[in-house]
Amino acid sequence: MKENEPAPVWMTEPLGDIARIELLTVRLPFIAPFGTSMATWDCKEALLVRLEDRGLVAWGECVADPDPYYAPETTTSARHIIREFLLPGLTPESSLAGFLNGWKRVRGNEMARAALENALLDLLAKRRGLPLHALLGLAPRRVMSGISIGLQESVPALLAKVEEAVASGYHRVKMKIGRGKDVAWVQAVRGRFPALALMADANGDYSLEDAGLLAGLDEFALTMIEQPLSYHDIYQHSLLQARLKTALCLDESIHSVDDAAAAIALKSCRVINIKQGRVGGLLEAMRMARLCAAHGIPAWSGGMDETGIGRALNIQLQAAPGFTLPGDTSETRRYFKEDIVEPPVVLDGEGFIAMPTGPGIGVEVIEKMVEKYLLERERIK
Ligand code: OSB
Ligand code: MG
């Protein structure tokens, strides 16, 4: 799907009647709390979109958290936006392109958009019996793995986590950093693992006054530092990037292709973390990856500790050109004792993750498990 190519049939033909539309919130306990500089979560609360149509069930997962600590959207705000402002425009005559185009009046709320777009794409793929990557015109490929290790209580605890990740075969390790848990902590990890592909994610914990401190990370050969400055800044990152040897990567402050273009033009970063759930869905994520590739900016697929639904979407996305670096796609077993899909994500002997070949997202949602972890279920249609 290039800009100059005609839109595929599934984009322009009527979506037809969808018999049942539901919004569900689930809450899955994490095996261990996930700590970042802005929040610590001990469970994954996710809003799911469920579409049922002539024996097919399609799913979308919203990456918003129950709180506004990573991003302004929440599971509750996304439910409100989907119910009141995104779904009402849907008629059996709507095409996907027309329906998505009708959302132009709605500003922001990319996480809500992505969840509904995901579910519709899953449905369109399942109607054709195609895996999502095939619907999107992409050849399957196994994807690189990467792990995001949360803030730990102590340096030895962190070293133990990194040790475990290295032994599991991950292609790169990301460690969370924050004020007071930065230079010495990175130094300790680098000291123990001199050749490891290692990066650090600050989730916006620093300001430009910390440029000297952050330059102290330059000697540790990090592949990149992710989002050191504010969650909505692009400009100040350009000033910081000019003062660092280490590549910067933006996450929180990139919501659209236009944001990515601004960051590239300003030289605010040398790498971009593309989370389909943060940028409004798979289609925008693919456009962003194409933009990055055209500018020689490596990109990778981020994660939001998703359930197996969102994890499968992130894997399908990585069939797209432009995802040249290992992302935050890791095994199910490090998050959950039980997931709501089967099979779980596992690494192969070389640390890669297989692309599911089943229809749509390619994994089976186990409705019994959804029921088990259900907080709220609302039928819209
Ligand atoms: O900043 O990338 C982030 C998880 C939740 C919110 C923000 C982030 C993260 C991660 C974990 O780093 C990625 C994952 O394992 O899915
Ligand atoms: Mg991040």
Short mmCIF file of C-alpha atoms and ligand atoms in Angstrom, two decimals:
data_model
loop_
_atom_site.label_atom_id
_atom_site.label_comp_id
_atom_site.label_asym_id
_atom_site.label_seq_id
_atom_site.Cartn_x
_atom_site.Cartn_y
_atom_site.Cartn_z
CA MET A 1 0.00 0.00 0.00
CA LYS A 2 2.07 2.93 -1.23
CA GLU A 3 0.58 6.43 -1.30
CA ASN A 4 0.59 6.45 -5.10
CA GLU A 5 -1.07 3.04 -5.42
CA PRO A 6 -4.87 2.64 -5.56
CA ALA A 7 -6.42 1.72 -2.20
CA PRO A 8 -7.01 -2.04 -1.84
CA VAL A 9 -10.58 -3.31 -2.26
CA TRP A 10 -10.97 -4.02 1.46
CA MET A 11 -10.41 -0.32 2.16
CA THR A 12 -13.10 0.91 -0.22
CA GLU A 13 -15.86 -1.74 -0.27
CA PRO A 14 -18.76 -1.52 2.21
CA LEU A 15 -17.95 -2.99 5.63
CA GLY A 16 -21.44 -4.54 5.70
CA ASP A 17 -23.47 -5.27 8.77
CA ILE A 18 -21.59 -6.19 11.95
CA ALA A 19 -24.02 -8.13 14.13
CA ARG A 20 -22.57 -7.35 17.53
CA ILE A 21 -20.16 -4.74 18.88
CA GLU A 22 -18.90 -4.84 22.47
CA LEU A 23 -16.39 -3.00 24.65
CA LEU A 24 -14.78 -5.04 27.41
CA THR A 25 -12.29 -4.15 30.10
CA VAL A 26 -10.04 -6.89 31.42
CA ARG A 27 -7.44 -6.83 34.18
CA LEU A 28 -4.66 -9.41 34.16
CA PRO A 29 -2.23 -9.62 37.08
CA PHE A 30 1.46 -9.26 36.16
CA ILE A 31 3.90 -11.88 37.40
CA ALA A 32 5.98 -9.02 38.82
CA PRO A 33 5.25 -5.26 39.04
CA PHE A 34 6.51 -3.21 36.06
CA GLY A 35 8.28 -0.08 37.28
CA THR A 36 9.05 3.05 35.25
CA SER A 37 10.06 6.60 36.15
CA MET A 38 6.40 7.69 35.89
CA ALA A 39 4.39 4.78 37.29
CA THR A 40 4.54 1.21 38.59
CA TRP A 41 1.85 -1.19 37.43
CA ASP A 42 1.10 -4.57 39.01
CA CYS A 43 -1.50 -5.55 36.42
CA LYS A 44 -2.46 -4.93 32.82
CA GLU A 45 -5.84 -3.29 32.52
CA ALA A 46 -6.92 -3.20 28.89
CA LEU A 47 -9.97 -2.10 26.95
CA LEU A 48 -10.88 -4.64 24.26
CA VAL A 49 -13.10 -4.15 21.23
CA ARG A 50 -15.03 -7.29 20.25
CA LEU A 51 -16.85 -7.56 16.90
CA GLU A 52 -19.01 -10.54 16.05
CA ASP A 53 -20.19 -11.25 12.56
CA ARG A 54 -21.55 -14.46 11.06
CA GLY A 55 -19.51 -16.87 13.15
CA LEU A 56 -16.39 -14.69 13.13
CA VAL A 57 -15.13 -12.87 16.20
CA ALA A 58 -12.61 -10.03 15.77
CA TRP A 59 -10.66 -8.21 18.45
CA GLY A 60 -8.85 -4.95 19.06
CA GLU A 61 -6.87 -3.94 22.13
CA CYS A 62 -6.46 -0.38 23.35
CA VAL A 63 -3.00 0.35 24.79
CA ALA A 64 -4.23 3.02 27.22
CA ASP A 65 -3.64 2.36 30.91
CA PRO A 66 -6.30 2.95 33.57
CA ASP A 67 -4.32 6.08 34.56
CA PRO A 68 -2.95 9.05 32.55
CA TYR A 69 0.70 8.55 33.63
CA TYR A 70 2.21 7.39 30.32
CA ALA A 71 -0.25 9.20 28.06
CA PRO A 72 -3.33 11.39 28.57
CA GLU A 73 -5.76 8.68 27.40
CA THR A 74 -7.12 6.07 29.83
CA THR A 75 -9.12 2.86 29.45
CA THR A 76 -12.18 4.87 30.50
CA SER A 77 -11.59 7.86 28.21
CA ALA A 78 -10.98 5.51 25.27
CA ARG A 79 -14.26 3.69 25.98
CA HIS A 80 -16.06 7.06 26.00
CA ILE A 81 -14.43 8.24 22.76
CA ILE A 82 -15.08 4.96 20.94
CA ARG A 83 -18.72 4.78 22.08
CA GLU A 84 -19.69 8.42 21.64
CA PHE A 85 -17.49 9.71 18.83
CA LEU A 86 -15.95 6.92 16.73
CA LEU A 87 -18.61 4.21 16.47
CA PRO A 88 -21.68 6.36 15.69
CA GLY A 89 -20.47 6.98 12.12
CA LEU A 90 -20.45 3.25 11.33
CA THR A 91 -23.14 2.05 8.89
CA PRO A 92 -23.25 -1.12 6.76
CA GLU A 93 -22.50 1.10 3.74
CA SER A 94 -19.34 2.62 5.29
CA SER A 95 -16.05 1.57 3.75
CA LEU A 96 -13.08 1.29 6.11
CA ALA A 97 -11.43 4.26 4.36
CA GLY A 98 -14.60 6.34 4.59
CA PHE A 99 -15.23 5.39 8.21
CA LEU A 100 -11.68 6.22 9.30
CA ASN A 101 -11.84 9.45 7.31
CA GLY A 102 -14.96 10.43 9.25
CA TRP A 103 -12.89 10.49 12.44
CA LYS A 104 -10.98 13.57 11.24
CA ARG A 105 -13.03 15.88 13.49
CA VAL A 106 -11.91 13.91 16.55
CA ARG A 107 -8.63 15.35 17.79
CA GLY A 108 -6.01 13.20 19.46
CA ASN A 109 -7.28 10.03 21.14
CA GLU A 110 -4.99 7.88 18.99
CA MET A 111 -5.20 4.95 21.41
CA ALA A 112 -9.00 4.82 21.12
CA ARG A 113 -8.78 5.03 17.30
CA ALA A 114 -6.18 2.29 17.12
CA ALA A 115 -8.29 -0.13 19.16
CA LEU A 116 -11.30 0.19 16.86
CA GLU A 117 -9.20 0.19 13.68
CA ASN A 118 -7.42 -2.96 14.92
CA ALA A 119 -10.70 -4.79 15.44
CA LEU A 120 -12.01 -3.80 12.00
CA LEU A 121 -8.78 -4.92 10.30
CA ASP A 122 -8.92 -8.22 12.21
CA LEU A 123 -12.51 -8.70 10.99
CA LEU A 124 -11.66 -7.87 7.36
CA ALA A 125 -8.72 -10.28 7.44
CA LYS A 126 -10.80 -13.04 9.05
CA ARG A 127 -13.58 -12.61 6.48
CA ARG A 128 -10.97 -13.36 3.82
CA GLY A 129 -9.30 -16.11 5.82
CA LEU A 130 -6.03 -14.17 5.64
CA PRO A 131 -3.51 -13.33 8.35
CA LEU A 132 -3.38 -9.59 9.05
CA HIS A 133 0.06 -9.16 7.49
CA ALA A 134 -1.23 -10.71 4.25
CA LEU A 135 -4.28 -8.40 4.23
CA LEU A 136 -1.84 -5.49 4.56
CA GLY A 137 0.16 -6.82 1.60
CA LEU A 138 3.14 -7.91 3.71
CA ALA A 139 5.16 -11.11 3.47
CA PRO A 140 5.51 -13.04 6.74
CA ARG A 141 8.86 -12.98 8.49
CA ARG A 142 10.04 -13.95 11.93
CA VAL A 143 10.61 -10.88 14.07
CA MET A 144 13.49 -9.89 16.31
CA SER A 145 12.93 -9.93 20.05
CA GLY A 146 13.70 -7.35 22.69
CA ILE A 147 12.91 -7.01 26.34
CA SER A 148 12.10 -3.96 28.44
CA ILE A 149 13.26 -4.41 32.02
CA GLY A 150 11.42 -2.25 34.55
CA LEU A 151 13.10 -0.16 37.26
CA GLN A 152 14.45 -2.49 39.95
CA GLU A 153 14.97 -2.06 43.68
CA SER A 154 18.74 -2.48 43.50
CA VAL A 155 21.62 -2.85 41.04
CA PRO A 156 22.07 -6.59 41.87
CA ALA A 157 18.34 -7.15 41.18
CA LEU A 158 18.75 -5.39 37.82
CA LEU A 159 21.84 -7.43 36.94
CA ALA A 160 19.91 -10.63 37.70
CA LYS A 161 17.09 -9.55 35.33
CA VAL A 162 19.55 -8.69 32.56
CA GLU A 163 21.34 -12.00 33.09
CA GLU A 164 18.03 -13.85 32.68
CA ALA A 165 17.19 -11.89 29.50
CA VAL A 166 20.58 -12.59 27.97
CA ALA A 167 20.25 -16.30 28.80
CA SER A 168 16.79 -16.35 27.15
CA GLY A 169 18.34 -15.14 23.89
CA TYR A 170 16.83 -11.66 23.52
CA HIS A 171 18.37 -9.65 20.68
CA ARG A 172 18.54 -6.50 22.76
CA VAL A 173 17.85 -5.37 26.29
CA LYS A 174 16.23 -2.13 27.31
CA MET A 175 16.56 -0.95 30.88
CA LYS A 176 14.34 1.69 32.42
CA ILE A 177 16.18 4.60 33.98
CA GLY A 178 15.04 7.54 36.07
CA ARG A 179 16.44 10.14 38.45
CA GLY A 180 18.80 8.45 40.90
CA LYS A 181 18.79 5.21 38.92
CA ASP A 182 20.75 6.18 35.86
CA VAL A 183 24.50 6.51 35.19
CA ALA A 184 25.73 4.12 37.90
CA TRP A 185 23.04 1.59 36.98
CA VAL A 186 23.90 1.67 33.28
CA GLN A 187 27.60 1.46 34.16
CA ALA A 188 26.94 -1.67 36.23
CA VAL A 189 25.05 -3.40 33.43
CA ARG A 190 27.60 -2.42 30.80
CA GLY A 191 30.44 -3.57 33.06
CA ARG A 192 28.91 -7.03 33.36
CA PHE A 193 27.73 -7.30 29.71
CA PRO A 194 30.30 -5.49 27.55
CA ALA A 195 28.92 -6.65 24.18
CA LEU A 196 25.18 -6.53 24.90
CA ALA A 197 22.91 -4.48 22.63
CA LEU A 198 21.70 -2.24 25.45
CA MET A 199 19.51 0.85 25.58
CA ALA A 200 17.86 2.96 28.28
CA ASP A 201 14.33 4.41 28.51
CA ALA A 202 13.76 7.41 30.80
CA ASN A 203 10.05 7.97 30.10
CA GLY A 204 10.49 11.73 30.21
CA ASP A 205 12.13 11.97 33.64
CA TYR A 206 14.79 14.57 32.73
CA SER A 207 15.00 18.16 31.58
CA LEU A 208 17.46 20.02 29.40
CA GLU A 209 19.39 21.06 32.54
CA ASP A 210 20.32 17.38 32.88
CA ALA A 211 22.19 17.38 29.54
CA GLY A 212 25.53 17.03 31.38
CA LEU A 213 24.30 14.06 33.39
CA LEU A 214 22.86 12.40 30.27
CA ALA A 215 26.14 13.01 28.39
CA GLY A 216 27.65 10.86 31.14
CA LEU A 217 25.89 7.92 29.47
CA ASP A 218 27.83 8.44 26.22
CA GLU A 219 30.73 6.25 27.35
CA PHE A 220 28.55 3.14 27.72
CA ALA A 221 27.84 2.53 24.02
CA LEU A 222 24.07 2.45 24.42
CA THR A 223 22.27 1.79 21.14
CA MET A 224 19.99 4.70 22.10
CA ILE A 225 18.38 6.66 24.94
CA GLU A 226 14.59 6.67 24.70
CA GLN A 227 12.46 9.72 25.61
CA PRO A 228 14.78 11.45 28.09
CA LEU A 229 12.75 14.70 28.09
CA SER A 230 9.07 15.58 28.45
CA TYR A 231 6.33 13.36 27.01
CA HIS A 232 5.15 16.16 24.72
CA ASP A 233 8.45 17.68 23.69
CA ILE A 234 10.05 17.46 20.28
CA TYR A 235 12.08 20.71 20.12
CA GLN A 236 14.13 20.38 23.31
CA HIS A 237 15.12 16.87 22.29
CA SER A 238 16.79 18.44 19.22
CA LEU A 239 18.91 20.62 21.51
CA LEU A 240 19.78 17.62 23.66
CA GLN A 241 20.57 15.38 20.66
CA ALA A 242 23.07 17.99 19.44
CA ARG A 243 24.93 17.65 22.77
CA LEU A 244 25.04 13.83 22.94
CA LYS A 245 26.98 11.20 21.04
CA THR A 246 24.36 8.57 21.84
CA ALA A 247 21.34 8.40 19.53
CA LEU A 248 18.05 9.58 20.98
CA CYS A 249 14.81 7.70 20.32
CA LEU A 250 11.36 9.27 20.71
CA ASP A 251 8.37 7.37 22.07
CA GLU A 252 5.72 9.36 24.02
CA SER A 253 5.98 12.55 21.97
CA ILE A 254 5.29 10.94 18.56
CA HIS A 255 1.58 10.47 17.78
CA SER A 256 1.42 10.76 14.00
CA VAL A 257 3.40 10.78 10.78
CA ASP A 258 3.48 14.60 11.08
CA ASP A 259 5.10 14.38 14.53
CA ALA A 260 7.66 11.94 13.16
CA ALA A 261 8.38 14.27 10.23
CA ALA A 262 8.87 17.18 12.65
CA ALA A 263 11.24 15.14 14.83
CA ILE A 264 13.26 14.04 11.80
CA ALA A 265 13.44 17.57 10.35
CA LEU A 266 14.52 19.03 13.72
CA LYS A 267 17.03 16.20 14.27
CA SER A 268 15.36 15.54 17.63
CA CYS A 269 16.18 11.84 17.44
CA ARG A 270 17.99 9.30 15.28
CA VAL A 271 15.57 6.44 15.98
CA ILE A 272 11.79 6.22 16.40
CA ASN A 273 9.78 3.85 18.59
CA ILE A 274 6.55 3.14 16.66
CA LYS A 275 3.75 1.81 18.84
CA GLN A 276 0.76 1.14 16.60
CA GLY A 277 -1.49 1.66 19.60
CA ARG A 278 -0.02 5.11 20.33
CA VAL A 279 -0.06 6.44 16.76
CA GLY A 280 -3.67 5.60 15.84
CA GLY A 281 -3.33 2.08 14.48
CA LEU A 282 -1.55 -0.26 12.11
CA LEU A 283 -2.15 1.86 9.00
CA GLU A 284 -0.57 5.02 10.49
CA ALA A 285 2.22 2.90 11.99
CA MET A 286 3.02 1.51 8.53
CA ARG A 287 3.04 5.02 7.03
CA MET A 288 5.37 6.13 9.82
CA ALA A 289 7.74 3.22 9.24
CA ARG A 290 7.83 4.12 5.54
CA LEU A 291 8.64 7.75 6.37
CA CYS A 292 11.43 6.63 8.71
CA ALA A 293 12.89 4.31 6.06
CA ALA A 294 12.82 7.11 3.47
CA HIS A 295 14.91 9.27 5.83
CA GLY A 296 17.29 6.52 6.93
CA ILE A 297 15.84 6.59 10.46
CA PRO A 298 15.74 3.08 11.97
CA ALA A 299 12.42 2.24 13.63
CA TRP A 300 11.20 -0.44 15.97
CA SER A 301 7.91 -1.64 17.36
CA GLY A 302 7.36 -0.62 20.96
CA GLY A 303 5.11 -2.38 23.42
CA MET A 304 2.68 -1.43 26.16
CA ASP A 305 2.78 -4.67 28.15
CA GLU A 306 -0.16 -5.79 26.04
CA THR A 307 -2.22 -8.93 26.45
CA GLY A 308 -1.81 -11.51 23.70
CA ILE A 309 -4.17 -9.55 21.44
CA GLY A 310 -2.05 -6.39 21.32
CA ARG A 311 1.14 -8.44 21.29
CA ALA A 312 -0.09 -10.31 18.17
CA LEU A 313 -0.90 -7.00 16.49
CA ASN A 314 2.61 -5.72 17.20
CA ILE A 315 4.07 -8.88 15.71
CA GLN A 316 1.90 -8.66 12.57
CA LEU A 317 3.00 -5.02 12.17
CA GLN A 318 6.67 -6.00 12.14
CA ALA A 319 6.20 -7.69 8.78
CA ALA A 320 6.17 -4.12 7.38
CA PRO A 321 9.32 -2.63 5.86
CA GLY A 322 11.07 -0.07 8.06
CA PHE A 323 11.08 -2.07 11.30
CA THR A 324 14.82 -2.59 11.17
CA LEU A 325 15.64 -2.85 14.88
CA PRO A 326 14.54 -5.31 17.56
CA GLY A 327 11.60 -3.85 19.48
CA ASP A 328 9.87 -4.41 22.79
CA THR A 329 8.35 -7.73 21.76
CA SER A 330 9.02 -10.31 24.43
CA GLU A 331 7.66 -13.63 25.63
CA THR A 332 4.20 -13.86 27.21
CA ARG A 333 5.56 -15.74 30.23
CA ARG A 334 7.46 -12.75 31.53
CA TYR A 335 4.22 -10.78 31.99
CA PHE A 336 1.40 -13.23 32.74
CA LYS A 337 0.85 -16.61 34.34
CA GLU A 338 -2.22 -16.91 32.13
CA ASP A 339 -3.04 -14.90 29.02
CA ILE A 340 -6.31 -14.47 27.13
CA VAL A 341 -4.90 -15.88 23.87
CA GLU A 342 -3.26 -19.05 22.67
CA PRO A 343 -0.57 -19.83 21.78
CA PRO A 344 1.77 -17.64 23.88
CA VAL A 345 4.65 -15.70 22.34
CA VAL A 346 7.89 -17.66 22.68
CA LEU A 347 11.43 -17.16 21.38
CA ASP A 348 12.93 -19.70 18.99
CA GLY A 349 16.46 -21.06 19.42
CA GLU A 350 17.87 -17.92 17.78
CA GLY A 351 15.83 -15.45 19.79
CA PHE A 352 13.27 -14.76 17.04
CA ILE A 353 9.48 -14.73 17.29
CA ALA A 354 7.39 -16.52 14.65
CA MET A 355 4.75 -14.59 12.71
CA PRO A 356 1.37 -16.23 13.41
CA THR A 357 -0.13 -17.55 10.18
CA GLY A 358 -3.76 -17.98 11.31
CA PRO A 359 -6.48 -15.60 10.08
CA GLY A 360 -6.51 -12.01 11.38
CA ILE A 361 -4.29 -11.40 14.41
CA GLY A 362 -3.31 -15.05 14.02
CA VAL A 363 -3.86 -16.15 17.61
CA GLU A 364 -7.00 -17.53 19.25
CA VAL A 365 -8.70 -15.47 21.93
CA ILE A 366 -9.87 -17.76 24.73
CA GLU A 367 -13.23 -16.28 25.73
CA LYS A 368 -13.24 -18.28 28.99
CA MET A 369 -10.07 -16.42 30.01
CA VAL A 370 -11.55 -13.08 28.94
CA GLU A 371 -14.51 -13.85 31.24
CA LYS A 372 -12.17 -14.80 34.06
CA TYR A 373 -10.35 -11.46 33.98
CA LEU A 374 -13.35 -9.31 33.00
CA LEU A 375 -14.09 -6.04 34.83
CA GLU A 376 -16.78 -4.62 32.59
CA ARG A 377 -18.66 -5.64 29.47
CA GLU A 378 -20.80 -3.22 27.48
CA ARG A 379 -22.80 -4.10 24.39
CA ILE A 380 -22.96 -1.17 21.96
CA LYS A 381 -24.83 -3.00 19.21
O1 OSB B 1 7.94 3.47 27.56
O2 OSB B 1 8.06 1.85 26.22
C1 OSB B 1 7.58 2.35 27.24
C2 OSB B 1 5.39 -0.21 29.03
C3 OSB B 1 4.32 0.58 29.38
C4 OSB B 1 4.32 1.92 29.09
C5 OSB B 1 5.42 2.48 28.42
C6 OSB B 1 6.49 1.69 28.04
C7 OSB B 1 6.49 0.33 28.39
C8 OSB B 1 7.61 -0.57 28.14
C9 OSB B 1 7.31 -2.05 28.11
O3 OSB B 1 8.75 -0.21 28.06
C10 OSB B 1 7.22 -2.59 26.74
C11 OSB B 1 6.67 -3.99 26.73
O4 OSB B 1 7.32 -4.89 27.25
O5 OSB B 1 5.58 -4.18 26.18
MG MG B 2 9.28 4.14 26.07
#
